[in-house]
């Protein structure tokens, strides 16, 4: 059975496995001080056009978000996010576990809007009672969002301007960064995005790696970030595992090449659905597609293709999610097309 | 240059890499619900002789300790440990980060002693002010300890009896469990150890895996442990990476076979040092050896072999650590022997 | 200038000061083990009709909420509250500081609704991803709410039924409990309310005391609650200060008598506003009134009477808050009436 | 029965009660913005000779320590204290509850020693593994200590020099500050002490107040300290209660006058014990005395005088604590003398 349930259904890009095997018995120090990690940091800096950036490799997404946010906030501060943001919904309270509130703004197809951010901050400081409330200490956005959508350069620039005005660092969760940057709808390069924020991540887990998220601080990492990572249980002993993966992904543009594959497959999926008259809940230009299926359509696909049920609509139809990844072969899309031709 | 600096200098056992490659494109669900993890849990249960045990796979040691301890304690409780225990010293305050104090007992070559545990608990509850103090809520020991030493069956049984008396769960940190169980000095089997505690871990990171620690609850996991793992940022999206590794390690006794290799190499090292008249700081029967070197000896080895400097003694000599692992070849010991023959 | 800015503008009921003076040199043990606290606990139990209840005295409201909530939740759980709830807005993240998320429901004039609570819980557990989310662990409501409104017996009974169904303890924040119970609109007695929840507080700070909140657990306090109180920095050394105050407030019905005074004054205020053609933002039957004033009206009152500006409406008018208390004399209302007669 | 069990057995100095009564119906804003608190802050600044200091009033000692320490530390830092320090032993883990480890140094009659502090810090940074450990972020001492002892000006100056060298702020817990400053053995004035640290507290609870600790930051308070106080549940709504008390205590030198009374009574007690041939466990120059009593002596006093049993010695004798306070009358010492004359 073909599966489009998520973008972490497979292992890793074969070049990563090959490189792991090649280097397996090279003795290297732990905790990210190995030569692979050093090389990977250099390659990430080069790709981001930030020769001075500080780069760290952590294992997973929730871990990375919680660690970075905790490192960037004072105790009395919270982090602003869309109410659909991953940290607000699907991280089991990891941010709160380190003592910080997630301050939510309305989500527009997964995105926050600069004007609403500005209005929130104005109204916060206009309220005489604000010292009794959680201080906004930073802004979190995901790129692409949990709904596959992208901020345009202009949208991001506006958000960044509000952040600057209120001296709030901006953190971009790039768990699916490649799938955003390689979308035709994206008008930002990695270098541009890197200059529009104070911290961002480059997701490996969902983009070809077994695990791993690169954290990039374009200017300067929070003090003692290494220790904060350790304190959060996020320091990998065999840092080489992360170094080798990111070194491979950032050699010869592999990260972007495989990201493009996922987006292309997703666009083919979208085309398939639209041809079949199936509407999309959100017009996502990245690797996640959200077709709205009737119960009859769901039943027809059952047992033949796997996907996620996202949300039941009042009219009984179901918002579903079909995700492609670096590993999705054309054959899977073709197989779905054949299924569609029969229903 | 040969290196004995630690037991995580290399990648993974080749069978693990082979298995990762073989299964790479099999689509499997995330978060430990994959078939490899299920099979690995089954194999771990079998090896431990605990068909009903609950088994989870986490990524790293500090993360695992902090997560398990937080899950097993009430907010007002702390965890008892040797003052040299990993959680007390080398985890950057990860236990405190989740709000719990580490209550330390004297360490005897890395071990706590049942009588001192009993005395501490008696004296705690004899103090009328105890409700103003952190309640002891569980006991943590490492096996082998940070100094390579082992608890005997009798010692462990006595500690367990005190724990039972005070209704304190006992947690065994087995980051190097294989190197303990496969030592000639060990009078415990895995099955026996598993019955003498309420939770224990089986370290993969230091024993043949790229990463990964198995957490075993012989009777019952704390409620909602999956969510607690997620909240600690310790849930791996591609759980298959851990499942495949532990499945491989617990197939055909691989975990124990490679552990024996490390211990054998370590015994050869010890023999070498003693023949050379170099005393050991602690008589460790496991994969870590602690020879006490003079400055002249240190200088002679410099640039030829890597090891850790543990502690400077008042007389100027240095306690060093030479660690072997599953990956240490006989050639490395031979090379050291040749070096010794020249100095 | 007369002030209606809040219900903690004055000191304490004179009988409390008198009693403090009388008992001043009696030597008593600390931490709530004094005879006054014991007597106060007995009187609170009697008033609540709960001879077996466990009663504790803490100092302030935010402190009490954070301590009780932390004591009642597991680490992986959050607390459900109205989005206007005090813990969600005005406690500077004290709940999050102990690691717990506040899970918000829509507020209807400050109240949550049983049906929406039920729908939230159903939908939570219907979502296959719920183990990745913060588990609802208890329900928090305030009585009266932050908007002065009250739950009817029926509303509370329905909420309690949903809580029971999902095994969620219900906690009632009674920072202004007296002003709720003594309203003509209240159809609940203290005894009834006490039987409809698992924990509640009786606010002293706003109802005649210098400070102090009584925490009542009708059935059983969370284990080691005394230590949890201490750990939260909420244990008062001279517990007698709280004991004497609650003993006085719960002797001869003083707490209720002075609460009635506040409500009566508030009803007179409401009458004044309505006669003047000034609408109320919310029809509050308790000591807080929310008249909507025009800028001209605000200007006229300026410098003559103090009150809080709550929220600016789109049409330029301002929702204000006038609070009465146990200490508000008839003269203050008369003075406002005279002011009104001139504008 | 006379009691010397602690220094918070009575209520408050009568002038405080008088002032509370006089000001009772004056309407004042909450949260420390009242005129009494403003006046009290001014008087504290004057007494400390620090016209620019920032002063806050909190309710209790544990609360104050936890709040100040959390505000002054980064997440990855811990606080250095004597192993007998109040925060290390008797605060139920309040410091750990906000995520910070208490890093303990040996205690010498309750005191840390500059040379050992220096050695600890040197050895910490000499250990290559320090980034894996909790960073020392500040130093906590109590003055007087929990054993009644005092740091001399020279000792404090040396500790401060080490702190400066390592850029560690120094925090002095003055829960019994008056009893230290007014001892004949003290060679420090309040002004001098204030210049030798970065934060200190002036205890009210044990020195004449119903409750209350003044926190003084000689140079600058940590950012948003008001919000941190609220977040810790340590912000008193009726801040006037604290303002009035500290205003009274710091008018006409009352705080020092009543402190001297306690110390004088304690010296009389000491004299009594020594005359009786009863040795002191520690030679305390402040209000706490630690006579070592035989079982026979304990039995003789039983039912006639109350005191605390501190620690049982191996020879069966008991270290006891007799505490005097601002409220201890000469009659109590006389009564003890009469008791002694009979045994």
PDB file of C-alpha atoms in Angstrom, chain C residues 12-209:
ATOM      1  CA  UNK C  12      -8.569  45.025  57.097  1.00  0.00           C
ATOM      2  CA  UNK C  13     -11.821  44.797  58.968  1.00  0.00           C
ATOM      3  CA  UNK C  14     -11.311  46.491  62.367  1.00  0.00           C
ATOM      4  CA  UNK C  15     -12.167  43.286  64.222  1.00  0.00           C
ATOM      5  CA  UNK C  16      -9.161  41.678  62.595  1.00  0.00           C
ATOM      6  CA  UNK C  17      -6.855  44.464  63.716  1.00  0.00           C
ATOM      7  CA  UNK C  18      -8.334  44.260  67.184  1.00  0.00           C
ATOM      8  CA  UNK C  19      -7.750  40.525  67.332  1.00  0.00           C
ATOM      9  CA  UNK C  20      -4.192  40.862  66.051  1.00  0.00           C
ATOM     10  CA  UNK C  21      -3.503  43.321  68.853  1.00  0.00           C
ATOM     11  CA  UNK C  22      -5.125  41.154  71.525  1.00  0.00           C
ATOM     12  CA  UNK C  23      -3.147  38.063  70.612  1.00  0.00           C
ATOM     13  CA  UNK C  24       0.065  39.809  69.704  1.00  0.00           C
ATOM     14  CA  UNK C  25       2.292  38.479  72.458  1.00  0.00           C
ATOM     15  CA  UNK C  26       0.827  35.016  72.743  1.00  0.00           C
ATOM     16  CA  UNK C  27       3.616  32.674  71.741  1.00  0.00           C
ATOM     17  CA  UNK C  28       2.547  30.236  69.066  1.00  0.00           C
ATOM     18  CA  UNK C  29       4.332  27.864  66.695  1.00  0.00           C
ATOM     19  CA  UNK C  30       4.836  28.873  63.079  1.00  0.00           C
ATOM     20  CA  UNK C  31       3.777  27.551  59.683  1.00  0.00           C
ATOM     21  CA  UNK C  32       0.072  27.194  60.431  1.00  0.00           C
ATOM     22  CA  UNK C  33       0.477  25.007  63.485  1.00  0.00           C
ATOM     23  CA  UNK C  34      -0.740  27.779  65.782  1.00  0.00           C
ATOM     24  CA  UNK C  35      -4.000  27.501  67.680  1.00  0.00           C
ATOM     25  CA  UNK C  36      -5.601  30.349  65.741  1.00  0.00           C
ATOM     26  CA  UNK C  37      -5.085  28.564  62.452  1.00  0.00           C
ATOM     27  CA  UNK C  38      -6.441  25.360  63.924  1.00  0.00           C
ATOM     28  CA  UNK C  39      -9.517  27.176  65.126  1.00  0.00           C
ATOM     29  CA  UNK C  40      -9.881  28.945  61.781  1.00  0.00           C
ATOM     30  CA  UNK C  41      -9.687  25.639  59.914  1.00  0.00           C
ATOM     31  CA  UNK C  42     -12.425  24.288  62.148  1.00  0.00           C
ATOM     32  CA  UNK C  43     -14.632  27.296  61.499  1.00  0.00           C
ATOM     33  CA  UNK C  44     -14.105  27.110  57.751  1.00  0.00           C
ATOM     34  CA  UNK C  45     -14.977  23.417  57.779  1.00  0.00           C
ATOM     35  CA  UNK C  46     -18.124  24.189  59.730  1.00  0.00           C
ATOM     36  CA  UNK C  47     -19.167  27.000  57.402  1.00  0.00           C
ATOM     37  CA  UNK C  48     -18.629  24.769  54.386  1.00  0.00           C
ATOM     38  CA  UNK C  49     -20.421  21.880  56.023  1.00  0.00           C
ATOM     39  CA  UNK C  50     -17.420  19.667  55.454  1.00  0.00           C
ATOM     40  CA  UNK C  51     -16.183  18.280  58.754  1.00  0.00           C
ATOM     41  CA  UNK C  52     -13.531  16.206  56.986  1.00  0.00           C
ATOM     42  CA  UNK C  53     -12.201  18.838  54.613  1.00  0.00           C
ATOM     43  CA  UNK C  54      -8.514  19.723  54.565  1.00  0.00           C
ATOM     44  CA  UNK C  55      -7.961  23.456  54.882  1.00  0.00           C
ATOM     45  CA  UNK C  56      -4.782  25.485  54.281  1.00  0.00           C
ATOM     46  CA  UNK C  57      -4.125  29.196  54.482  1.00  0.00           C
ATOM     47  CA  UNK C  58      -1.918  30.836  51.875  1.00  0.00           C
ATOM     48  CA  UNK C  59      -1.047  34.472  51.383  1.00  0.00           C
ATOM     49  CA  UNK C  60      -2.115  35.655  47.937  1.00  0.00           C
ATOM     50  CA  UNK C  61      -4.288  34.748  44.994  1.00  0.00           C
ATOM     51  CA  UNK C  62      -1.814  34.104  42.201  1.00  0.00           C
ATOM     52  CA  UNK C  63       0.361  32.165  44.610  1.00  0.00           C
ATOM     53  CA  UNK C  64      -2.578  30.063  45.695  1.00  0.00           C
ATOM     54  CA  UNK C  65      -3.744  29.308  42.175  1.00  0.00           C
ATOM     55  CA  UNK C  66      -0.264  28.325  41.020  1.00  0.00           C
ATOM     56  CA  UNK C  67       0.339  26.138  44.082  1.00  0.00           C
ATOM     57  CA  UNK C  68      -2.998  24.339  44.018  1.00  0.00           C
ATOM     58  CA  UNK C  69      -2.863  23.766  40.269  1.00  0.00           C
ATOM     59  CA  UNK C  70       0.703  22.460  40.383  1.00  0.00           C
ATOM     60  CA  UNK C  71      -0.239  20.142  43.230  1.00  0.00           C
ATOM     61  CA  UNK C  72      -3.269  18.751  41.400  1.00  0.00           C
ATOM     62  CA  UNK C  73      -1.689  18.178  37.984  1.00  0.00           C
ATOM     63  CA  UNK C  74       0.741  15.634  36.693  1.00  0.00           C
ATOM     64  CA  UNK C  75       3.668  17.107  34.783  1.00  0.00           C
ATOM     65  CA  UNK C  76       2.179  16.296  31.388  1.00  0.00           C
ATOM     66  CA  UNK C  77      -1.158  17.900  32.173  1.00  0.00           C
ATOM     67  CA  UNK C  78      -2.557  21.387  31.692  1.00  0.00           C
ATOM     68  CA  UNK C  79      -5.426  23.254  33.292  1.00  0.00           C
ATOM     69  CA  UNK C  80      -8.565  24.244  31.415  1.00  0.00           C
ATOM     70  CA  UNK C  81      -9.788  27.807  31.993  1.00  0.00           C
ATOM     71  CA  UNK C  82     -11.829  30.523  30.364  1.00  0.00           C
ATOM     72  CA  UNK C  83      -9.682  32.650  28.120  1.00  0.00           C
ATOM     73  CA  UNK C  84     -10.455  35.576  30.401  1.00  0.00           C
ATOM     74  CA  UNK C  85      -9.590  33.555  33.502  1.00  0.00           C
ATOM     75  CA  UNK C  86      -7.195  35.146  35.952  1.00  0.00           C
ATOM     76  CA  UNK C  87      -4.668  32.348  35.547  1.00  0.00           C
ATOM     77  CA  UNK C  88      -4.779  32.748  31.757  1.00  0.00           C
ATOM     78  CA  UNK C  89      -4.213  36.477  31.701  1.00  0.00           C
ATOM     79  CA  UNK C  90      -3.174  38.256  34.862  1.00  0.00           C
ATOM     80  CA  UNK C  91      -0.813  35.972  36.731  1.00  0.00           C
ATOM     81  CA  UNK C  92       2.352  36.686  34.767  1.00  0.00           C
ATOM     82  CA  UNK C  93       2.634  33.069  33.698  1.00  0.00           C
ATOM     83  CA  UNK C  94       2.770  31.634  37.230  1.00  0.00           C
ATOM     84  CA  UNK C  95       1.062  28.444  36.078  1.00  0.00           C
ATOM     85  CA  UNK C  96       3.464  28.041  33.163  1.00  0.00           C
ATOM     86  CA  UNK C  97       6.342  28.762  35.549  1.00  0.00           C
ATOM     87  CA  UNK C  98       5.594  25.424  37.170  1.00  0.00           C
ATOM     88  CA  UNK C  99       5.514  23.766  33.759  1.00  0.00           C
ATOM     89  CA  UNK C 100       1.827  23.619  32.961  1.00  0.00           C
ATOM     90  CA  UNK C 101      -0.084  25.019  30.023  1.00  0.00           C
ATOM     91  CA  UNK C 102      -3.341  26.902  30.497  1.00  0.00           C
ATOM     92  CA  UNK C 103      -5.772  25.416  27.987  1.00  0.00           C
ATOM     93  CA  UNK C 104      -8.351  28.074  27.199  1.00  0.00           C
ATOM     94  CA  UNK C 105     -12.034  27.809  26.369  1.00  0.00           C
ATOM     95  CA  UNK C 106     -14.202  30.669  25.078  1.00  0.00           C
ATOM     96  CA  UNK C 107     -15.463  32.948  27.832  1.00  0.00           C
ATOM     97  CA  UNK C 108     -19.088  33.999  28.038  1.00  0.00           C
ATOM     98  CA  UNK C 109     -19.104  37.061  30.245  1.00  0.00           C
ATOM     99  CA  UNK C 110     -16.190  35.409  32.002  1.00  0.00           C
ATOM    100  CA  UNK C 111     -17.760  31.944  32.234  1.00  0.00           C
ATOM    101  CA  UNK C 112     -17.110  28.657  30.521  1.00  0.00           C
ATOM    102  CA  UNK C 113     -20.042  26.557  29.388  1.00  0.00           C
ATOM    103  CA  UNK C 114     -20.461  22.849  30.097  1.00  0.00           C
ATOM    104  CA  UNK C 115     -21.344  22.052  26.498  1.00  0.00           C
ATOM    105  CA  UNK C 116     -18.202  23.691  25.176  1.00  0.00           C
ATOM    106  CA  UNK C 117     -16.094  21.955  27.790  1.00  0.00           C
ATOM    107  CA  UNK C 118     -17.620  18.651  26.735  1.00  0.00           C
ATOM    108  CA  UNK C 119     -17.060  19.416  23.051  1.00  0.00           C
ATOM    109  CA  UNK C 120     -13.448  20.352  23.696  1.00  0.00           C
ATOM    110  CA  UNK C 121     -12.768  17.128  25.565  1.00  0.00           C
ATOM    111  CA  UNK C 122     -14.530  14.983  22.996  1.00  0.00           C
ATOM    112  CA  UNK C 123     -12.651  16.566  20.188  1.00  0.00           C
ATOM    113  CA  UNK C 124      -9.362  16.311  22.082  1.00  0.00           C
ATOM    114  CA  UNK C 125      -9.620  12.568  22.519  1.00  0.00           C
ATOM    115  CA  UNK C 126     -11.041  12.128  19.015  1.00  0.00           C
ATOM    116  CA  UNK C 127      -7.815  13.574  17.621  1.00  0.00           C
ATOM    117  CA  UNK C 128      -5.403  10.698  17.049  1.00  0.00           C
ATOM    118  CA  UNK C 129      -2.540  13.090  17.784  1.00  0.00           C
ATOM    119  CA  UNK C 130      -3.662  13.767  21.352  1.00  0.00           C
ATOM    120  CA  UNK C 131      -0.709  11.995  22.958  1.00  0.00           C
ATOM    121  CA  UNK C 132       1.433  14.714  21.339  1.00  0.00           C
ATOM    122  CA  UNK C 133      -0.608  17.408  23.037  1.00  0.00           C
ATOM    123  CA  UNK C 134      -0.993  18.727  26.559  1.00  0.00           C
ATOM    124  CA  UNK C 135      -3.458  16.501  28.417  1.00  0.00           C
ATOM    125  CA  UNK C 136      -6.331  18.319  30.081  1.00  0.00           C
ATOM    126  CA  UNK C 137      -5.792  17.562  33.749  1.00  0.00           C
ATOM    127  CA  UNK C 138      -8.236  19.761  35.648  1.00  0.00           C
ATOM    128  CA  UNK C 139     -10.744  22.565  35.218  1.00  0.00           C
ATOM    129  CA  UNK C 140     -10.374  26.025  36.743  1.00  0.00           C
ATOM    130  CA  UNK C 141     -13.235  28.465  37.101  1.00  0.00           C
ATOM    131  CA  UNK C 142     -13.556  31.644  39.113  1.00  0.00           C
ATOM    132  CA  UNK C 143     -16.612  32.423  41.216  1.00  0.00           C
ATOM    133  CA  UNK C 144     -17.497  35.225  40.763  1.00  0.00           C
ATOM    134  CA  UNK C 145     -15.645  35.563  37.495  1.00  0.00           C
ATOM    135  CA  UNK C 146     -13.282  38.374  36.591  1.00  0.00           C
ATOM    136  CA  UNK C 147     -16.383  40.074  35.094  1.00  0.00           C
ATOM    137  CA  UNK C 148     -18.400  39.807  38.260  1.00  0.00           C
ATOM    138  CA  UNK C 149     -20.697  37.138  36.888  1.00  0.00           C
ATOM    139  CA  UNK C 150     -21.855  33.987  38.659  1.00  0.00           C
ATOM    140  CA  UNK C 151     -22.395  30.391  37.705  1.00  0.00           C
ATOM    141  CA  UNK C 152     -25.886  29.186  38.599  1.00  0.00           C
ATOM    142  CA  UNK C 153     -26.283  25.950  40.495  1.00  0.00           C
ATOM    143  CA  UNK C 154     -27.405  24.314  37.295  1.00  0.00           C
ATOM    144  CA  UNK C 155     -24.473  25.591  35.262  1.00  0.00           C
ATOM    145  CA  UNK C 156     -22.012  24.469  37.894  1.00  0.00           C
ATOM    146  CA  UNK C 157     -23.683  21.090  38.213  1.00  0.00           C
ATOM    147  CA  UNK C 158     -23.398  20.548  34.471  1.00  0.00           C
ATOM    148  CA  UNK C 159     -19.726  21.536  34.420  1.00  0.00           C
ATOM    149  CA  UNK C 160     -19.089  19.209  37.314  1.00  0.00           C
ATOM    150  CA  UNK C 161     -20.805  16.362  35.487  1.00  0.00           C
ATOM    151  CA  UNK C 162     -18.515  16.790  32.483  1.00  0.00           C
ATOM    152  CA  UNK C 163     -15.510  16.916  34.815  1.00  0.00           C
ATOM    153  CA  UNK C 164     -16.602  13.700  36.476  1.00  0.00           C
ATOM    154  CA  UNK C 165     -17.082  11.989  33.137  1.00  0.00           C
ATOM    155  CA  UNK C 166     -13.499  12.804  32.156  1.00  0.00           C
ATOM    156  CA  UNK C 167     -12.152  12.397  35.707  1.00  0.00           C
ATOM    157  CA  UNK C 168     -10.999  15.981  35.828  1.00  0.00           C
ATOM    158  CA  UNK C 169     -10.918  17.651  39.214  1.00  0.00           C
ATOM    159  CA  UNK C 170     -12.745  20.992  39.355  1.00  0.00           C
ATOM    160  CA  UNK C 171     -11.092  23.906  41.109  1.00  0.00           C
ATOM    161  CA  UNK C 172     -12.998  27.073  41.991  1.00  0.00           C
ATOM    162  CA  UNK C 173     -11.007  30.259  42.474  1.00  0.00           C
ATOM    163  CA  UNK C 174     -12.992  32.138  45.088  1.00  0.00           C
ATOM    164  CA  UNK C 175     -10.823  35.223  45.371  1.00  0.00           C
ATOM    165  CA  UNK C 176     -14.110  37.148  45.686  1.00  0.00           C
ATOM    166  CA  UNK C 177     -16.185  34.245  46.940  1.00  0.00           C
ATOM    167  CA  UNK C 178     -18.091  36.252  49.527  1.00  0.00           C
ATOM    168  CA  UNK C 179     -19.198  38.785  46.948  1.00  0.00           C
ATOM    169  CA  UNK C 180     -20.579  35.944  44.881  1.00  0.00           C
ATOM    170  CA  UNK C 181     -22.338  34.001  47.598  1.00  0.00           C
ATOM    171  CA  UNK C 182     -23.943  37.121  49.044  1.00  0.00           C
ATOM    172  CA  UNK C 183     -25.366  38.370  45.777  1.00  0.00           C
ATOM    173  CA  UNK C 184     -29.149  38.182  45.402  1.00  0.00           C
ATOM    174  CA  UNK C 185     -28.505  36.542  42.047  1.00  0.00           C
ATOM    175  CA  UNK C 186     -26.649  33.618  43.612  1.00  0.00           C
ATOM    176  CA  UNK C 187     -28.633  30.402  43.976  1.00  0.00           C
ATOM    177  CA  UNK C 188     -25.796  28.513  45.659  1.00  0.00           C
ATOM    178  CA  UNK C 189     -24.823  28.293  49.293  1.00  0.00           C
ATOM    179  CA  UNK C 190     -21.254  27.801  50.402  1.00  0.00           C
ATOM    180  CA  UNK C 191     -22.128  24.243  51.378  1.00  0.00           C
ATOM    181  CA  UNK C 192     -23.545  23.500  47.957  1.00  0.00           C
ATOM    182  CA  UNK C 193     -20.632  25.027  46.129  1.00  0.00           C
ATOM    183  CA  UNK C 194     -18.207  23.056  48.289  1.00  0.00           C
ATOM    184  CA  UNK C 195     -19.859  19.825  47.205  1.00  0.00           C
ATOM    185  CA  UNK C 196     -19.638  20.698  43.533  1.00  0.00           C
ATOM    186  CA  UNK C 197     -15.878  20.853  43.291  1.00  0.00           C
ATOM    187  CA  UNK C 198     -12.633  19.174  44.334  1.00  0.00           C
ATOM    188  CA  UNK C 199     -10.894  22.273  45.604  1.00  0.00           C
ATOM    189  CA  UNK C 200     -11.888  25.849  46.163  1.00  0.00           C
ATOM    190  CA  UNK C 201     -10.525  28.971  47.721  1.00  0.00           C
ATOM    191  CA  UNK C 202     -12.098  31.518  50.008  1.00  0.00           C
ATOM    192  CA  UNK C 203     -10.561  34.877  49.289  1.00  0.00           C
ATOM    193  CA  UNK C 204      -9.582  36.954  52.257  1.00  0.00           C
ATOM    194  CA  UNK C 205      -7.479  39.639  50.579  1.00  0.00           C
ATOM    195  CA  UNK C 206     -10.439  41.207  48.816  1.00  0.00           C
ATOM    196  CA  UNK C 207     -12.950  40.459  51.535  1.00  0.00           C
ATOM    197  CA  UNK C 208     -11.800  42.086  54.726  1.00  0.00           C
ATOM    198  CA  UNK C 209      -8.356  40.634  55.368  1.00  0.00           C
TER     199      UNK C 209
END
